Short mmCIF file of C-alpha atoms and ligand atoms in Angstrom, two decimals:
data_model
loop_
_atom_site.label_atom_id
_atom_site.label_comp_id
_atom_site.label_asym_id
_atom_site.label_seq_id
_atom_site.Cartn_x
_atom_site.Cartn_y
_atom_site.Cartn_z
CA UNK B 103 165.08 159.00 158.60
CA UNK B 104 162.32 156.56 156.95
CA UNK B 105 160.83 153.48 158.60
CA UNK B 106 163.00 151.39 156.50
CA UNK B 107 166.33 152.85 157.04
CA UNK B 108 165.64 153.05 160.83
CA UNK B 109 164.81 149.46 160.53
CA UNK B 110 167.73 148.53 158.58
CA UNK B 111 169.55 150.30 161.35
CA UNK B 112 168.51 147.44 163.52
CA UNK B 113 171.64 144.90 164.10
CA UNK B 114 170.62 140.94 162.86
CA UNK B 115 172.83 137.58 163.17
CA UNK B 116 171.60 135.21 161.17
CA UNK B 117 172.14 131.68 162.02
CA UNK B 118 171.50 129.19 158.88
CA UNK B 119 172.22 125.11 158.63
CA UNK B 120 170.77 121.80 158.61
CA UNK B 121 168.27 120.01 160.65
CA UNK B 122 169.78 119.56 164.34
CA UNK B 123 172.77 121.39 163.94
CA UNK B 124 171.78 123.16 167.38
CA UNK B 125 170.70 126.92 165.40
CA UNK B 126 168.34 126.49 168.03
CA UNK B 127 169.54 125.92 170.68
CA UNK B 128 172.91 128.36 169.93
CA UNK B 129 170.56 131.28 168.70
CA UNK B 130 168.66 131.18 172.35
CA UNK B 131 171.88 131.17 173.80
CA UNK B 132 173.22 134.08 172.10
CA UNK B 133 170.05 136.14 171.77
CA UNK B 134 170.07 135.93 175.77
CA UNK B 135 173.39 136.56 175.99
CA UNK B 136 172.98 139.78 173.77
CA UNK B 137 169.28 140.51 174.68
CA UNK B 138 168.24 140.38 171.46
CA UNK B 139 164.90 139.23 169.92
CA UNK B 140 164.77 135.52 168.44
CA UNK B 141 162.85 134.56 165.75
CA UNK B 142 163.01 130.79 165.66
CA UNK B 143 161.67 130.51 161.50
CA UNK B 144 161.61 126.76 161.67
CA UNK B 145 158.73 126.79 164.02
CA UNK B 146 156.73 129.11 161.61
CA UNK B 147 156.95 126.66 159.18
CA UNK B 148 156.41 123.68 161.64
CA UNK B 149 153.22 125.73 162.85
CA UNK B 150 152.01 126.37 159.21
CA UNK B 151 152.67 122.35 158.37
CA UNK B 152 151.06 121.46 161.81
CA UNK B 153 147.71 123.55 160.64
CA UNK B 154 147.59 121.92 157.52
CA UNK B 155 147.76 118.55 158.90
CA UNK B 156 145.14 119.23 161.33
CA UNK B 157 142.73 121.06 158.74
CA UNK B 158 143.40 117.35 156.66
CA UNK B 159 144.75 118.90 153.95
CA UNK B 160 146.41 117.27 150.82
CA UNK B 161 150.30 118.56 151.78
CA UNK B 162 150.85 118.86 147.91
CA UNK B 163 147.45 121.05 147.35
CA UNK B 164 149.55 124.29 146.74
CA UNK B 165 146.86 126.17 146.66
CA UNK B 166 145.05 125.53 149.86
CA UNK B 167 148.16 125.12 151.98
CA UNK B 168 148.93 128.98 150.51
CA UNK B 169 145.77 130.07 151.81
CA UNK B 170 146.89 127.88 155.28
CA UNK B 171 150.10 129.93 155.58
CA UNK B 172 148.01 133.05 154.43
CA UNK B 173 145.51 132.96 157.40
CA UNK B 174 146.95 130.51 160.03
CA UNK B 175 147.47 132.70 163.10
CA UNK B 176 150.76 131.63 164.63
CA UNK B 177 152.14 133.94 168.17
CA UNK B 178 155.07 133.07 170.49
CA UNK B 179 154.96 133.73 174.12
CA UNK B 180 157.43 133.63 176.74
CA UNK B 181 156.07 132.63 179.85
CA UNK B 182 156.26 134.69 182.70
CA UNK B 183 158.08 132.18 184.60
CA UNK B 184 160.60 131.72 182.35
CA UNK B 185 161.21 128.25 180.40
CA UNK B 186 160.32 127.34 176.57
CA UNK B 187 158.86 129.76 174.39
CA UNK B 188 155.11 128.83 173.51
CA UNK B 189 154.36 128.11 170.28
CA UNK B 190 150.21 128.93 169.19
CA UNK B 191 148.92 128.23 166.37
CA UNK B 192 145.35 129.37 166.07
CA UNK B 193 145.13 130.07 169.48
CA UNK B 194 146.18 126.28 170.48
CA UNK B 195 149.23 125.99 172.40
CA UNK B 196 151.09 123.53 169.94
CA UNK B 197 154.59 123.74 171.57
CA UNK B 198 155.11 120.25 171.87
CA UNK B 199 153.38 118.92 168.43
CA UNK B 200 155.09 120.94 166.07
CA UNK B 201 158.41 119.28 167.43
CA UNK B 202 157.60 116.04 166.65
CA UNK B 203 158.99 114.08 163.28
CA UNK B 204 156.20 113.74 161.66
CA UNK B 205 155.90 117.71 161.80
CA UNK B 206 159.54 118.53 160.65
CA UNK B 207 158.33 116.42 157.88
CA UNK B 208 155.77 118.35 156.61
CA UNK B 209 157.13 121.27 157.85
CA UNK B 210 159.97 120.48 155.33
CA UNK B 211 156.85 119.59 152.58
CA UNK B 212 154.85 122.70 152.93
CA UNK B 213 158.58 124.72 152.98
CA UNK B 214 159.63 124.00 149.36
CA UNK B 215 156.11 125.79 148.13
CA UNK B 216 156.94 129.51 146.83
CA UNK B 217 153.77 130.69 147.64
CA UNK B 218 154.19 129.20 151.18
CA UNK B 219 157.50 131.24 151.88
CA UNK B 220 156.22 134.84 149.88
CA UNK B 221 153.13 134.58 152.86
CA UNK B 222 155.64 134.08 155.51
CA UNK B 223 158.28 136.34 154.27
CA UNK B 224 156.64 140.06 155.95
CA UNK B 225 156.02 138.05 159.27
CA UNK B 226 159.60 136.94 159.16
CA UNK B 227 160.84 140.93 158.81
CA UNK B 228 158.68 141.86 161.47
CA UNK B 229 161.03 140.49 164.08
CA UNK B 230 163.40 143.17 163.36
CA UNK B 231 163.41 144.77 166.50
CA UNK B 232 165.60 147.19 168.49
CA UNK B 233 167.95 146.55 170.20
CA UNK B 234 168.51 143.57 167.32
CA UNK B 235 167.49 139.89 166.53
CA UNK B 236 168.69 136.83 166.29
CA UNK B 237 167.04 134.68 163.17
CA UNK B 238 167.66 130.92 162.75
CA UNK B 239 166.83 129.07 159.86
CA UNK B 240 167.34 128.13 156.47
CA UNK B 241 167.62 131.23 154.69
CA UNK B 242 167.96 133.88 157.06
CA UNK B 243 171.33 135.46 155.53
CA UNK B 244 170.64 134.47 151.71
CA UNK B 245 166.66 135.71 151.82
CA UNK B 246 164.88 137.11 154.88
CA UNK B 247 167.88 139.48 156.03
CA UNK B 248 170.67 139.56 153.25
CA UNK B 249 171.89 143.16 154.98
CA UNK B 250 172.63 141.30 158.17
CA UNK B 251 175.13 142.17 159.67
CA UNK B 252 176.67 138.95 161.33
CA UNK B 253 176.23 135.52 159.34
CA UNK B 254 176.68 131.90 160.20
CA UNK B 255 176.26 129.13 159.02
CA UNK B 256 175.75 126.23 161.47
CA UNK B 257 176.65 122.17 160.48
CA UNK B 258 177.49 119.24 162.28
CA UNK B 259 177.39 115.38 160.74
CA UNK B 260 174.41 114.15 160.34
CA UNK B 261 175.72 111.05 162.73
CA UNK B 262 176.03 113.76 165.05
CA UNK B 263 172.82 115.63 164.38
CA UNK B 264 170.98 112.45 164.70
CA UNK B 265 172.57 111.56 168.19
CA UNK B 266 171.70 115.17 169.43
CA UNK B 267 167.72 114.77 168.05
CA UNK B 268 167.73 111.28 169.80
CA UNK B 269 168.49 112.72 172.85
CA UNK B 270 166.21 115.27 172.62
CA UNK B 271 163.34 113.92 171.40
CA UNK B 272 163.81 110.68 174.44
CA UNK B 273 164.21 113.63 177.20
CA UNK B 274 161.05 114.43 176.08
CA UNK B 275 159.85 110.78 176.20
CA UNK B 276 158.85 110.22 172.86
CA UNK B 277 159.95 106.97 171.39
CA UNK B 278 162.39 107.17 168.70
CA UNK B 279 165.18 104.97 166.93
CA UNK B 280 168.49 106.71 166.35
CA UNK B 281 168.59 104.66 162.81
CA UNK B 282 165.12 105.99 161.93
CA UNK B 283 166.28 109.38 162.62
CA UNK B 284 169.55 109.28 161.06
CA UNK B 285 167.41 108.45 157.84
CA UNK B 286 164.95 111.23 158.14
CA UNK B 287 167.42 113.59 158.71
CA UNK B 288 170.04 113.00 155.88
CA UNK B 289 166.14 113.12 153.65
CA UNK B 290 165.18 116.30 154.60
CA UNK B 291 168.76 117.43 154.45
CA UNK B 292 168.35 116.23 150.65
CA UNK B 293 165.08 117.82 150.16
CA UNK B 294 165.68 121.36 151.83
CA UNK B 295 168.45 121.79 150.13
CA UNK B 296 167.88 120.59 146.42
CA UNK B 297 164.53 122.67 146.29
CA UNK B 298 163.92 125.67 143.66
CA UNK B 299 163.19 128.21 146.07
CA UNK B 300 164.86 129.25 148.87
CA UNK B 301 167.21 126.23 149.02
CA UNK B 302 169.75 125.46 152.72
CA UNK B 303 172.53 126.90 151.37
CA UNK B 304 175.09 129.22 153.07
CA UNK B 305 175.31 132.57 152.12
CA UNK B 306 178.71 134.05 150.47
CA UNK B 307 179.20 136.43 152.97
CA UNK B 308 178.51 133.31 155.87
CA UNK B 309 181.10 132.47 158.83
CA UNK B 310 180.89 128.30 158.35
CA UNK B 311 180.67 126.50 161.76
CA UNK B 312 181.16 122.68 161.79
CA UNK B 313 180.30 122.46 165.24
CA UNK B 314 180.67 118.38 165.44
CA UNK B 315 182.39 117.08 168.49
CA UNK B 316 182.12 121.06 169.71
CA UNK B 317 180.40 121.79 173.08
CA UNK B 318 177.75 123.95 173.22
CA UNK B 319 179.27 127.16 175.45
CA UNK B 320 182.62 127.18 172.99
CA UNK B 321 180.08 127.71 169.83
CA UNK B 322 177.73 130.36 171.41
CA UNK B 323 181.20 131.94 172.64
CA UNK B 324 182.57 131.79 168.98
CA UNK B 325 179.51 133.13 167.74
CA UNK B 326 179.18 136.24 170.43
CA UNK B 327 182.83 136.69 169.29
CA UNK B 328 181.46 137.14 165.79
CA UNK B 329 178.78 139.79 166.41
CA UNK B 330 181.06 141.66 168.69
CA UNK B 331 184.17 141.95 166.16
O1 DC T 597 164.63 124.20 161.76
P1 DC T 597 163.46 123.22 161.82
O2 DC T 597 163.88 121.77 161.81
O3 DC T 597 162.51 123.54 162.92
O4 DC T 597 162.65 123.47 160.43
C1 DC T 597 161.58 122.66 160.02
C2 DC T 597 161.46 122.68 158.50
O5 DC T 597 161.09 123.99 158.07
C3 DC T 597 162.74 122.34 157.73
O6 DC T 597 162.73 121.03 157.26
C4 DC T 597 162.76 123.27 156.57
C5 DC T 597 161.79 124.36 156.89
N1 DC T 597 162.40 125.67 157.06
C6 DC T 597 162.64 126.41 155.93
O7 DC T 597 162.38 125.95 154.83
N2 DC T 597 163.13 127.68 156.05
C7 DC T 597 163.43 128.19 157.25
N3 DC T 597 163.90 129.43 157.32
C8 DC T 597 163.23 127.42 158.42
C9 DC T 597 162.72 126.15 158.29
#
């Protein structure tokens, strides 16, 4: 057997949608729940637009954000303890900054450059891992792993997706305005999804989730039902 038939071998859920749908949150659940890998792709491009940033680059200067992506050194760790996984990006733990707003937002800018997503594509891959993986994103099912297996797509209202980010980002104690967020997110909901490459779409063979008004456990349970059938 070849390297890439063993590795297509490898079981995958993909779990796609919009900004605050809880992928997050609901692939954790379920990659613990299986022990699975997780490959949270969001925060790869959160990392890559949190470089940038910090390098002061011009967002729309294609070329040197490519060359970001290209040699920006992002690693997750769990800590031994348990808890979050740690986000570093060049060696800097940047857990907490690449969750803010102002990093989903150019996150979101870097995200709609092809060049951006081709040198992000093999590190994506490589979380294929036995005994299997959990990938949340944008276009986990329709790019990164069309042979997967097990494929949802994730939604809520963005009223409700708001609500859940305002809670989140206050238990953090950053200072936020539900109406500020609301705006943001139906914006990037308009920009990830009308871009040429890539776009948030789900994919035809996709299991559609509108998990508004739904508590948490019933989703993950729906979803475990999924991968199990
Ligand atoms: O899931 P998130 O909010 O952490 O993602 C941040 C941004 O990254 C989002 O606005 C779009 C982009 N993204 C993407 O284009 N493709 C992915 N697979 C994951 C995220």
């Amino acid at each position: 057997m070849t390297a890439a038939t063993a590795e297509k071998k490898i079981p995958v859920l993909t779990i796609d949608g919009p900004s605050g749908s809880g992928k997050g949150t609901i692939a954790a659940r379920v990659a613990d729940a299986l022990g699975w890998h997780l490959l949270d792709s969001g925060a790869l491009y959160r990392a890559v637009g949190y470089a940038a940033s910090m390098a002061g680059l011009d967002l729309s200067d294609t070329e040197a954000v490519t060359r970001c992506a290209e040699t920006t050194k992002i690693t997750f760790r769990d800590p031994k303890d348990g808890g979050e996984t740690r986000v570093y990006v060049n060696s800097h733990d940047a857990t907490a900054d690449i969750r803010t707003e102002t990093c989903g937002a150019a996150a979101s800018a870097i995200a709609a450059i092809p060049s951006v997503r081709t040198a992000l594509f093999e590190k994506q891959r490589s979380f294929r891992k036995a005994p299997g993986l959990v990938a949340d994103g944008r276009d986990m099912g329709t790019v990164i792993f069309p042979d997967a297996g097990t494929k949802v797509f994730l939604t809520a209202s963005a009223e409700e997706r708001a609500k859940r980010r305002y809670k989140q980002l206050k238990d953090k104690g950053l200072s936020v305005t539900l109406s500020s967020l609301l705006r943001e997110i139906e914006a990037r909901d308009v920009r990830d999804a009308s871009r040429a490459v890539a776009p948030l779409k789900p994919a035809a063979d996709a299991v559609l989730i509108d998990s508004t008004g739904m508590p948490i456990d019933e989703v993950v349970a729906k979803v475990l039902e999924l991968v199990r059938s």
